[in-house]
XYZ file of C-alpha atoms in Angstrom:
750
model
C 112.820 68.631 42.216
C 113.188 65.949 39.547
C 111.252 68.171 37.068
C 113.629 71.110 37.871
C 116.692 68.978 37.148
C 115.306 67.856 33.842
C 114.477 71.430 32.803
C 117.976 72.599 33.784
C 119.527 69.828 31.737
C 117.276 70.741 28.848
C 118.359 74.402 29.109
C 122.005 73.439 28.887
C 121.228 71.248 25.899
C 119.429 74.147 24.120
C 122.293 76.605 24.722
C 124.594 74.372 22.699
C 122.679 75.166 19.560
C 122.754 78.280 17.359
C 120.259 81.094 18.027
C 118.111 79.924 15.112
C 118.123 76.355 16.311
C 117.299 77.497 19.841
C 114.309 79.338 18.539
C 113.022 76.291 16.707
C 113.491 74.105 19.791
C 111.680 76.592 21.974
C 108.809 76.641 19.498
C 108.632 72.823 19.658
C 108.449 73.027 23.463
C 105.423 75.347 23.044
C 103.763 72.795 20.759
C 103.228 70.547 23.763
C 101.806 73.350 25.877
C 99.560 74.526 23.054
C 98.158 71.039 22.452
C 97.490 70.517 26.134
C 95.645 73.804 26.422
C 93.692 73.286 23.212
C 92.424 69.943 24.503
C 90.820 71.673 27.516
C 88.989 74.329 25.469
C 85.331 74.453 24.581
C 84.336 75.438 21.041
C 83.295 78.865 22.239
C 86.650 79.415 23.922
C 88.455 78.388 20.748
C 86.491 80.785 18.635
C 87.156 83.577 21.175
C 90.877 83.038 20.400
C 90.152 83.836 16.785
C 88.615 87.244 17.279
C 89.871 90.744 18.043
C 88.004 93.929 18.871
C 88.963 97.600 19.306
C 89.365 99.170 22.753
C 86.929 101.931 21.753
C 84.148 99.444 22.591
C 84.563 100.650 26.172
C 87.946 100.228 27.919
C 89.160 103.160 30.040
C 90.446 104.398 33.342
C 88.448 106.468 35.801
C 89.834 109.540 37.589
C 91.469 107.197 40.121
C 93.129 105.130 37.435
C 90.820 102.175 37.991
C 89.763 100.032 35.088
C 86.284 100.676 33.704
C 84.796 98.263 31.211
C 81.519 98.589 29.326
C 79.000 95.791 29.477
C 79.733 95.099 25.786
C 83.410 94.549 26.510
C 82.652 92.343 29.528
C 80.451 90.206 27.312
C 83.130 89.916 24.663
C 85.666 88.777 27.291
C 83.606 85.934 28.821
C 85.579 83.245 27.034
C 88.782 85.175 26.619
C 89.837 86.863 23.391
C 92.706 86.639 20.916
C 93.571 90.302 21.139
C 92.372 93.882 21.643
C 93.446 96.770 19.421
C 94.873 100.006 20.805
C 94.077 99.787 24.496
C 95.300 102.955 26.220
C 96.262 104.653 22.973
C 95.137 108.109 24.192
C 96.791 107.808 27.608
C 100.384 108.591 28.619
C 102.751 105.627 28.597
C 102.456 105.331 32.360
C 98.647 105.351 32.421
C 98.565 103.024 29.425
C 100.708 100.528 31.373
C 98.363 100.916 34.386
C 95.330 100.306 32.140
C 96.831 97.333 30.341
C 97.990 95.658 33.511
C 94.504 95.858 34.961
C 92.888 94.825 31.714
C 95.192 91.807 31.349
C 94.534 90.785 34.958
C 90.788 91.043 34.415
C 90.920 88.876 31.285
C 93.105 86.203 32.893
C 90.919 86.042 35.989
C 87.624 86.044 34.080
C 88.100 83.341 31.505
C 87.944 79.711 32.601
C 91.463 78.721 31.486
C 93.208 81.974 32.381
C 94.426 82.599 28.836
C 96.087 86.002 28.457
C 95.402 88.427 25.601
C 97.712 90.271 23.264
C 97.287 94.001 22.923
C 97.962 95.396 19.465
C 99.055 98.726 18.018
C 100.281 100.171 14.691
C 103.729 101.629 14.118
C 104.045 103.722 10.925
C 106.217 106.447 12.380
C 106.583 105.351 15.982
C 104.100 103.530 18.251
C 100.622 104.864 17.391
C 99.894 105.999 20.927
C 100.143 109.093 23.074
C 103.596 109.980 24.436
C 105.724 107.748 22.245
C 108.658 108.971 20.144
C 107.469 110.039 16.707
C 109.929 108.988 14.046
C 109.819 109.730 10.293
C 107.516 107.675 8.107
C 108.787 104.484 6.447
C 109.332 105.971 2.981
C 111.547 108.675 4.560
C 113.477 105.978 6.483
C 113.985 104.192 3.166
C 115.567 107.381 1.862
C 118.362 106.914 4.400
C 119.415 103.622 2.666
C 120.767 102.616 6.097
C 119.747 99.142 7.250
C 121.326 99.460 10.708
C 119.627 102.799 11.317
C 116.209 101.395 10.364
C 116.669 98.408 12.667
C 117.528 100.740 15.528
C 114.486 102.922 14.869
C 112.205 99.920 15.061
C 114.077 98.609 18.081
C 113.092 101.762 19.927
C 109.455 101.347 18.741
C 109.413 97.762 19.990
C 110.722 98.750 23.412
C 108.343 101.714 23.858
C 105.333 99.590 22.842
C 106.161 96.797 25.275
C 106.699 99.210 28.142
C 103.112 100.470 27.797
C 101.819 96.881 27.869
C 101.469 96.179 24.142
C 102.532 92.972 22.378
C 102.006 93.196 18.642
C 101.892 95.795 15.932
C 100.147 95.715 12.612
C 103.328 96.901 10.904
C 105.562 97.111 8.914
C 104.188 97.515 5.387
C 106.003 95.290 2.884
C 104.028 96.503 -0.116
C 106.019 97.860 -3.076
C 105.005 101.508 -3.408
C 104.988 102.449 -7.104
C 101.816 104.459 -7.653
C 101.822 107.997 -6.222
C 98.088 108.221 -6.667
C 97.789 105.732 -3.768
C 97.190 107.655 -0.537
C 99.114 105.156 1.596
C 102.295 105.384 -0.420
C 104.253 106.769 2.495
C 103.578 103.699 4.641
C 105.898 101.582 2.466
C 109.592 101.659 1.801
C 109.533 102.702 -1.857
C 109.324 101.210 -5.335
C 112.219 98.766 -5.317
C 112.010 95.083 -4.347
C 115.493 94.775 -2.975
C 115.465 98.042 -1.029
C 112.059 97.219 0.480
C 113.203 93.680 1.338
C 116.248 94.969 3.215
C 114.184 97.642 5.048
C 111.567 95.045 6.021
C 114.142 92.675 7.463
C 115.630 95.541 9.449
C 112.215 96.697 10.664
C 110.967 93.248 11.699
C 114.142 92.211 13.490
C 114.346 95.583 15.174
C 110.846 95.669 16.541
C 110.993 92.015 17.610
C 114.375 92.442 19.304
C 115.891 89.785 17.093
C 113.019 87.493 18.167
C 114.510 86.903 21.624
C 113.095 90.236 22.736
C 109.543 88.955 22.237
C 109.687 87.295 25.593
C 109.669 90.515 27.526
C 111.242 93.615 26.017
C 109.864 93.893 22.440
C 106.710 93.201 20.444
C 105.781 91.070 17.485
C 105.603 92.335 13.981
C 102.582 91.651 11.805
C 103.901 92.262 8.274
C 101.308 93.493 5.835
C 99.450 93.638 3.380
C 99.882 90.147 1.988
C 100.271 90.500 -0.850
C 100.713 93.453 -3.186
C 98.147 95.864 -1.827
C 99.851 98.992 -3.153
C 99.361 97.725 -6.684
C 95.617 98.464 -6.614
C 94.134 99.645 -9.894
C 93.871 103.427 -10.273
C 95.862 103.849 -7.054
C 92.630 103.528 -5.104
C 92.211 101.936 -1.682
C 89.964 98.781 -1.808
C 90.220 98.477 -5.629
C 91.085 95.282 -7.471
C 94.630 94.231 -8.292
C 95.672 92.796 -11.666
C 99.228 91.540 -11.612
C 101.080 88.930 -13.590
C 102.172 85.791 -11.755
C 105.841 86.506 -12.597
C 105.669 90.044 -11.229
C 103.950 88.739 -8.110
C 106.594 86.078 -7.453
C 109.722 88.063 -8.469
C 108.879 91.582 -7.352
C 105.965 91.570 -4.792
C 106.631 88.394 -2.787
C 110.314 88.842 -1.815
C 109.859 91.375 1.031
C 107.130 89.111 2.598
C 109.245 85.952 2.091
C 112.249 87.647 3.717
C 110.026 88.800 6.629
C 109.103 85.149 7.187
C 112.389 83.373 6.483
C 115.052 85.947 7.443
C 113.301 88.038 10.073
C 110.864 85.447 11.565
C 107.895 87.822 11.617
C 105.350 86.756 14.227
C 102.353 87.585 12.126
C 101.052 88.286 8.654
C 98.066 90.491 7.740
C 96.225 89.791 4.496
C 95.490 92.447 1.875
C 92.184 94.262 1.405
C 92.447 93.504 -2.305
C 92.173 90.454 -4.517
C 94.902 88.869 -6.711
C 93.609 88.568 -10.230
C 90.070 87.982 -8.963
C 90.770 85.807 -5.983
C 90.137 87.674 -2.636
C 93.289 87.573 -0.559
C 91.316 86.725 2.613
C 89.871 83.651 0.873
C 92.960 82.523 -1.065
C 94.278 79.101 0.067
C 97.118 79.252 -2.448
C 98.309 82.524 -0.933
C 97.670 81.930 2.765
C 98.476 78.224 2.993
C 100.327 76.906 -0.042
C 102.777 79.847 -0.493
C 102.971 81.288 3.029
C 103.050 78.080 5.094
C 103.910 75.170 2.778
C 106.483 76.874 0.585
C 107.927 79.486 2.960
C 107.519 77.610 6.239
C 105.587 80.357 8.103
C 104.647 79.219 11.616
C 103.077 82.429 12.942
C 99.494 83.600 12.900
C 97.501 85.407 10.222
C 95.045 88.176 10.861
C 92.460 89.828 8.655
C 92.634 93.504 7.793
C 89.722 95.405 9.393
C 86.416 93.622 8.835
C 87.733 91.989 5.615
C 86.332 88.509 6.320
C 82.853 89.955 6.492
C 83.550 91.922 3.293
C 83.970 88.689 1.353
C 80.198 88.689 1.360
C 78.929 92.254 1.219
C 81.829 93.950 -0.582
C 83.958 91.475 -2.569
C 80.814 89.493 -3.389
C 82.691 86.219 -3.595
C 80.555 84.609 -0.840
C 76.746 84.507 -1.148
C 76.189 84.366 2.622
C 78.044 85.313 5.794
C 78.438 81.653 6.597
C 80.052 81.094 3.215
C 82.534 83.921 3.811
C 83.539 82.411 7.108
C 84.125 78.996 5.663
C 86.152 80.367 2.764
C 88.428 82.447 5.021
C 88.810 79.699 7.656
C 89.764 77.001 5.135
C 92.062 79.382 3.249
C 94.182 79.883 6.363
C 92.889 83.065 7.999
C 93.391 82.713 11.784
C 92.077 85.884 13.409
C 89.079 88.006 12.509
C 89.813 91.712 13.180
C 86.811 93.693 14.412
C 83.910 91.919 12.646
C 80.817 90.715 14.510
C 79.354 89.172 11.375
C 82.104 86.679 10.561
C 83.928 84.291 12.882
C 81.363 85.002 15.556
C 79.114 82.672 13.517
C 81.401 79.718 13.874
C 79.916 77.996 16.992
C 76.540 77.574 15.201
C 78.246 76.619 11.949
C 80.085 73.811 13.629
C 76.834 72.404 14.908
C 75.817 71.849 11.297
C 79.322 71.000 10.000
C 81.587 69.471 12.676
C 84.363 69.126 10.070
C 85.048 72.840 10.478
C 86.493 72.335 13.955
C 89.739 70.917 12.650
C 90.341 74.217 10.798
C 89.409 76.076 14.010
C 91.935 74.046 15.968
C 94.604 74.888 13.385
C 94.027 78.604 13.767
C 93.779 78.490 17.574
C 97.110 76.696 17.744
C 98.744 79.565 15.797
C 97.245 82.126 18.190
C 98.187 80.226 21.357
C 101.726 79.684 20.044
C 102.028 83.458 19.491
C 101.019 84.078 23.109
C 103.572 81.576 24.402
C 106.319 83.160 22.284
C 105.398 86.578 23.646
C 105.798 85.151 27.177
C 102.281 86.131 28.141
C 101.628 83.024 30.181
C 104.679 83.753 32.392
C 105.086 87.514 32.163
C 101.785 89.202 31.143
C 102.363 92.543 32.869
C 104.584 95.604 32.450
C 106.007 98.196 34.823
C 104.291 101.568 34.805
C 107.254 103.447 36.255
C 109.510 102.191 33.421
C 106.934 103.212 30.864
C 107.026 106.689 32.356
C 110.797 107.139 32.598
C 112.059 105.253 29.530
C 109.460 106.005 26.813
C 110.485 108.953 24.582
C 113.634 109.499 26.672
C 116.391 111.816 25.516
C 118.271 109.008 23.808
C 115.189 108.086 21.760
C 114.494 111.696 20.754
C 118.102 112.219 19.732
C 118.041 109.095 17.629
C 114.854 110.232 15.867
C 116.724 113.463 15.012
C 119.739 111.482 13.805
C 117.525 109.355 11.519
C 116.123 112.546 9.987
C 119.584 113.835 9.197
C 120.408 110.563 7.325
C 117.224 110.722 5.223
C 116.947 114.264 3.772
C 117.699 114.290 0.055
C 119.345 117.193 -1.778
C 117.563 117.265 -5.137
C 118.895 120.506 -6.541
C 121.606 122.981 -5.593
C 122.046 125.588 -8.327
C 125.061 127.864 -7.946
C 125.778 126.151 -4.631
C 123.171 128.218 -2.839
C 123.343 125.554 -0.121
C 124.561 125.396 2.513
C 123.395 128.890 3.419
C 126.475 130.923 4.242
C 126.728 133.379 7.101
C 127.740 136.787 5.813
C 126.090 136.364 2.401
C 122.673 135.885 4.072
C 121.441 137.562 7.195
C 117.640 137.543 7.188
C 115.706 134.436 6.026
C 111.997 134.216 5.255
C 110.274 130.950 6.337
C 107.105 130.794 4.297
C 104.576 128.442 2.707
C 101.500 126.347 3.335
C 103.328 123.423 4.941
C 105.287 125.590 7.333
C 105.068 123.959 10.820
C 104.044 125.535 14.046
C 107.488 124.963 15.584
C 109.602 125.554 12.478
C 110.776 129.091 13.432
C 111.650 127.905 16.928
C 113.765 125.031 15.617
C 115.481 127.257 13.064
C 116.358 129.841 15.707
C 117.712 127.065 17.924
C 120.007 125.758 15.168
C 120.989 129.122 13.748
C 121.903 130.907 16.963
C 123.004 134.377 16.046
C 124.042 133.461 12.506
C 120.648 134.332 10.926
C 117.402 136.028 11.766
C 113.982 134.884 10.556
C 110.555 136.075 9.577
C 107.782 133.475 9.289
C 104.522 133.513 7.331
C 102.532 130.405 6.512
C 100.101 132.318 4.335
C 97.370 129.686 4.048
C 96.615 125.986 4.474
C 96.411 123.462 1.652
C 92.988 122.279 2.730
C 90.226 122.932 5.288
C 91.687 120.245 7.541
C 88.689 117.948 7.548
C 90.087 114.469 8.112
C 87.572 112.330 6.211
C 87.123 114.301 3.029
C 89.153 117.533 3.028
C 88.444 120.309 0.574
C 91.158 122.386 -1.109
C 91.516 125.974 0.076
C 89.492 128.263 -2.227
C 91.392 130.208 -4.879
C 90.679 133.583 -3.322
C 92.084 132.465 0.053
C 95.157 131.014 -1.614
C 95.745 134.218 -3.580
C 95.328 136.291 -0.396
C 97.771 134.009 1.392
C 100.268 134.387 -1.419
C 100.114 138.171 -1.064
C 100.819 137.865 2.669
C 103.825 135.644 1.959
C 105.200 137.980 -0.671
C 104.948 141.008 1.671
C 106.590 139.044 4.490
C 109.485 137.804 2.344
C 110.186 141.194 0.760
C 112.887 142.273 3.162
C 114.635 138.888 3.393
C 117.952 137.883 1.764
C 116.783 134.343 1.041
C 113.421 132.543 1.006
C 112.737 129.048 2.333
C 109.502 127.868 0.805
C 107.897 125.010 2.760
C 105.761 123.293 0.160
C 104.511 119.864 -0.981
C 101.748 118.018 0.859
C 100.499 117.072 4.318
C 98.449 114.522 6.242
C 95.307 115.724 4.536
C 96.438 115.532 0.904
C 97.816 112.002 1.197
C 96.286 109.467 3.559
C 94.466 106.177 4.002
C 90.950 106.067 2.490
C 88.893 104.318 5.120
C 86.017 102.044 4.066
C 83.162 104.315 5.056
C 83.199 107.965 3.965
C 86.916 108.821 3.853
C 89.104 109.565 0.841
C 92.905 109.758 0.502
C 93.865 108.804 -3.076
C 94.294 111.248 -5.986
C 93.916 111.175 -9.787
C 96.463 113.992 -10.109
C 99.932 114.292 -8.558
C 100.614 117.995 -9.177
C 101.127 120.127 -6.024
C 97.750 121.450 -4.901
C 96.542 124.897 -3.862
C 98.563 127.185 -6.098
C 101.980 126.206 -4.798
C 103.590 126.492 -8.252
C 102.195 130.010 -8.575
C 103.487 130.853 -5.122
C 106.987 129.824 -6.118
C 106.856 131.825 -9.317
C 105.719 134.931 -7.401
C 108.540 134.513 -4.906
C 111.050 134.304 -7.694
C 110.022 137.749 -8.903
C 111.495 139.149 -5.675
C 114.910 138.537 -7.245
C 116.419 136.562 -4.331
C 117.283 132.877 -3.880
C 114.327 130.569 -3.170
C 114.972 127.151 -1.635
C 112.142 124.679 -1.462
C 111.851 122.624 1.688
C 109.783 119.817 0.194
C 107.521 117.881 2.608
C 105.141 115.169 1.406
C 103.738 111.671 1.809
C 103.422 110.808 -1.869
C 105.592 111.497 -4.913
C 104.496 114.706 -6.646
C 105.312 115.985 -10.162
C 107.250 118.969 -8.990
C 108.241 120.274 -12.435
C 107.905 123.937 -11.486
C 109.928 123.431 -8.299
C 112.640 121.600 -10.237
C 112.843 124.322 -12.904
C 112.585 127.490 -10.901
C 113.761 126.824 -7.368
C 117.444 127.558 -6.652
C 117.661 124.475 -4.439
C 115.405 121.745 -3.154
C 115.753 119.494 -0.133
C 113.350 116.564 -0.090
C 112.275 115.703 3.437
C 109.266 113.414 2.865
C 107.672 113.332 6.325
C 110.328 113.499 9.038
C 110.064 112.970 12.810
C 108.710 115.405 15.373
C 112.149 117.035 15.172
C 112.235 117.181 11.419
C 112.526 120.954 11.072
C 115.604 120.874 13.319
C 117.244 118.403 10.951
C 116.181 120.469 7.920
C 117.793 123.557 9.471
C 121.056 121.737 10.137
C 121.184 120.535 6.510
C 120.354 124.006 5.127
C 122.918 125.736 7.341
C 125.716 123.210 6.605
C 125.793 121.777 10.148
C 125.106 118.383 8.537
C 125.663 117.048 5.035
C 122.737 115.559 3.057
C 123.114 111.863 2.268
C 119.583 110.597 1.476
C 118.707 109.032 -1.876
C 115.321 108.727 -3.584
C 113.508 105.447 -2.780
C 111.244 106.102 -5.843
C 111.366 107.472 -9.322
C 109.909 110.958 -9.627
C 107.762 111.270 -12.804
C 107.218 114.466 -14.736
C 103.543 113.651 -15.206
C 100.869 111.312 -13.953
C 100.645 110.015 -17.513
C 104.000 108.282 -17.139
C 102.707 105.885 -14.430
C 103.724 103.146 -14.016
C 107.206 104.559 -14.031
C 109.490 102.638 -11.688
C 113.072 102.311 -12.895
C 113.022 98.494 -13.076
C 110.347 98.190 -15.742
C 110.992 95.800 -18.624
C 113.611 96.990 -21.101
C 111.007 97.068 -23.934
C 109.057 99.749 -22.044
C 111.815 102.228 -22.873
C 111.582 101.755 -26.653
C 109.323 104.714 -27.372
C 108.726 108.098 -25.821
C 105.545 110.298 -25.836
C 104.579 113.009 -28.283
C 105.352 116.517 -27.079
C 106.905 115.561 -23.774
C 110.058 114.226 -22.154
C 109.782 110.523 -21.225
C 112.702 110.580 -18.827
C 112.079 110.926 -15.034
C 112.273 114.258 -13.378
C 114.574 112.544 -10.858
C 115.692 108.911 -11.099
C 115.446 106.220 -8.418
C 118.505 106.333 -6.166
C 119.277 109.969 -6.893
C 120.566 112.370 -4.273
C 123.200 115.115 -4.256
C 125.730 115.985 -1.562
C 127.761 118.959 -0.424
C 130.726 116.793 -1.426
C 131.471 115.220 -4.800
C 132.449 111.589 -5.428
C 134.515 109.986 -8.107
C 133.891 106.324 -9.017
C 136.527 104.105 -10.620
C 135.581 101.583 -13.295
C 134.242 98.447 -11.572
C 136.519 95.411 -11.476
C 135.362 91.827 -11.484
C 137.240 89.034 -9.752
C 136.196 86.875 -12.699
C 134.179 87.316 -15.838
C 132.640 83.861 -15.467
C 130.216 82.824 -12.761
C 129.325 79.190 -12.335
C 125.985 77.906 -11.067
C 127.532 76.920 -7.732
C 130.044 79.744 -7.484
C 130.361 83.432 -6.759
C 132.330 86.369 -8.043
C 133.161 89.724 -6.566
C 132.840 93.178 -8.146
C 134.819 96.113 -6.589
C 134.917 99.856 -7.116
C 136.950 102.689 -5.623
C 135.047 105.764 -4.452
C 136.911 108.975 -3.656
C 135.534 112.027 -1.888
C 136.674 114.850 -4.171
C 134.880 117.487 -2.119
C 135.772 119.602 0.912
C 133.578 118.087 3.579
C 133.165 114.648 5.191
C 130.113 113.059 3.592
C 128.222 109.859 3.110
C 127.582 108.153 -0.228
C 125.200 105.312 -1.102
C 126.970 102.957 -3.513
C 124.379 101.149 -5.600
C 124.725 97.918 -7.602
C 122.384 97.088 -10.465
C 122.274 94.049 -12.727
C 120.918 93.783 -16.223
C 120.067 90.387 -17.717
C 120.806 90.794 -21.414
C 118.715 87.847 -22.647
C 116.113 85.683 -20.884
C 113.412 83.136 -21.706
C 110.885 85.935 -20.896
C 111.256 89.701 -21.284
C 113.524 91.094 -18.591
C 113.768 94.371 -16.576
C 115.928 97.187 -17.831
C 117.949 96.780 -14.627
C 117.427 95.651 -11.104
C 119.131 96.807 -7.907
C 120.721 93.867 -6.089
C 122.944 95.490 -3.425
C 123.885 98.823 -1.824
C 126.257 100.126 0.793
C 126.311 103.466 2.580
C 129.781 104.640 3.362
C 131.387 107.715 4.952
C 134.395 109.456 3.310
C 136.566 112.315 4.540
C 137.785 114.867 2.008
C 140.329 113.254 -0.278
C 139.677 109.783 1.176
C 139.176 106.737 -1.066
C 137.448 103.517 -0.091
C 137.069 100.250 -1.949
C 133.575 98.797 -1.874
C 133.062 95.205 -2.903
C 129.896 93.261 -3.601
C 129.478 89.524 -3.958
C 127.473 88.246 -6.993
C 125.810 84.854 -6.734
C 123.528 82.929 -9.084
C 120.678 83.384 -6.605
C 120.797 87.149 -7.278
C 120.179 86.454 -10.971
C 117.236 84.148 -10.567
C 113.788 84.951 -12.012
C 110.573 83.159 -12.976
C 111.185 81.923 -16.470
C 109.121 80.469 -19.266
C 108.354 77.330 -17.337
C 107.286 79.297 -14.243
C 110.296 77.981 -12.333
C 112.393 80.526 -10.530
C 116.059 79.999 -11.365
C 119.066 81.683 -12.936
C 119.509 81.258 -16.673
C 122.887 81.055 -18.337
C 124.102 83.936 -20.394
C 125.526 87.514 -20.279
C 124.898 90.054 -17.565
C 125.938 93.663 -17.075
C 126.738 94.711 -13.514
C 126.441 98.465 -12.939
C 127.742 100.410 -9.976
C 127.180 104.070 -9.354
C 125.435 106.856 -7.453
C 121.909 106.234 -8.824
C 119.964 104.022 -11.149
C 120.781 106.476 -13.976
C 124.349 107.285 -13.183
C 126.667 104.242 -13.101
C 129.385 102.343 -14.895
C 129.049 98.786 -16.136
C 131.162 95.663 -16.695
C 130.022 92.310 -18.150
C 130.176 88.815 -16.875
C 128.762 85.461 -17.952
C 126.858 82.830 -16.044
C 127.783 79.332 -17.163
């Protein structure tokens, strides 16, 4: 009774603090529990809390929904385990919950101290498991430029994952995606540091339920790949990464730092790559000095798949498996994902070098703390019935559709061919190699009796082999083009579904799988297909689907209109139909710069100013489409920006305001973008950098004033002395509809 009174008094005391202060106090309470539990653990039990294996080792349900474990799995669970990846991923949400409840119960009852386990998933476009809502991919979400929307999407993911008995996700990706050769480009939020940072904060806070949800309703985010993985040389998975210290600090680190300090991410996953020769999984400066000492990260770190072992046999920075383990452990790597040739060696290594146990204790504390924050010691189970009734419910599906509508980008609209007008057009041809199986059904649903359709895919881009797909042979492409032309002949307008798919842009796994490209032109005669369709003498609109940026020069020149969809949700074609038929107004903006040629790479808008001094012989150096670009069915007029003051002090702030008027005939949304250019610095400076944005809705004729606050912190960069700070001088602030279309005013930092 006395203990209960003390706890109640402590609860009242905690409530008097802010949410952030409450979180810190709660974590300090766990410190006591963690230390007490750690003191009871054997070395083998500690090491077990530093390892994770995949459920494909033998975890399933029988026909009566009873847990079945292989002997291998039972052996792995003798001393408990840090986590298990993807248990129940191929089952329905209800059966996954049934499996994970039984699995958790088995683990708790069969390790000496009853330590629960966290179950882990991935969440690129929804929870990576059967029966969950499938949202659009992150780069498509970034095209919405809507922070609240992104947070809500990830909130749904967090809830659906927890309902099926999962606790963590190896997502989101905070890498800056600037190289379209890279097969994993679509996993990130685009090329810009500020946009990615804001999307990451929204994603992490959403999936974690603003951290409070971690106790029962949401899951923990494991932000990755720390740091800079998308900058790999040649755009190739597993390649080296050469990047200047300034670029690393000013452009690559900020999304990760924000995930830690603003969003309180529960975990961090290290990068496959190195940083200027130092393997990320064995980098104490990265994993301890920067992440923990400078940023104050208190969560746990996890390796990417098998990467501790790869320090020896792939990275070749450790001469023996034992050396790789010591390097990773001392650097600050807490959990070994999958490997049986890395942290599994620790018990024998400690016999020879007892000093290693203090590093083991450090890592185990981080893992146990994570489990306490997730509420696994008090609430380790989920409710199967809730998983069945709530997951992928009507509200979630409708929200996935809503997110699609906010993300589609109108790239071209010659002669206002869009929206497609009833009366002028009756019969529409749906054609092309990325035409979906349900496209015609969705278009009929949206169109009603306004239009009729004929559909012909013609051919596939590849043979559909997941590991190493082959392009469709020329003869088959040409035959497919003929079928498409014949099908489209009697239509009034052609919708060409073109671009790429899950086979032409994907992750290149370590053994025997490829996903990167050395060419970014559309594959399999898609340019030729468009040109043949144009010969029919009727409007051709490209419905552009893809996971990586492509050099769509032919599309841009010859299509009458283009809507850029990236990769939308499971209801993406329904959203595309609404945009095309004018039932919704496009409001997406490009989260990347679109190059004309692969030879322009690197080609992000925020390159140093000196990079724009010279063009190339025989070609146009400008982008095909600039970062931040996107048209609308409305038009917008921007006033000249107005500053509250032309002088900014080191401890002050100023405001810049602009009026935006909808001069069109429909209610529409516009993304107002603010860029800043530092005219002179102690080191060469970017041409411009986005520092703020706001998505607003305007009725026809309506005017709104949008204001942004400018602070010295926004102007800071890593200068000549490698100190990050703002330098006095002149700055241009630019506000407009894209990185290439804006108006500027000047202010001075004193």
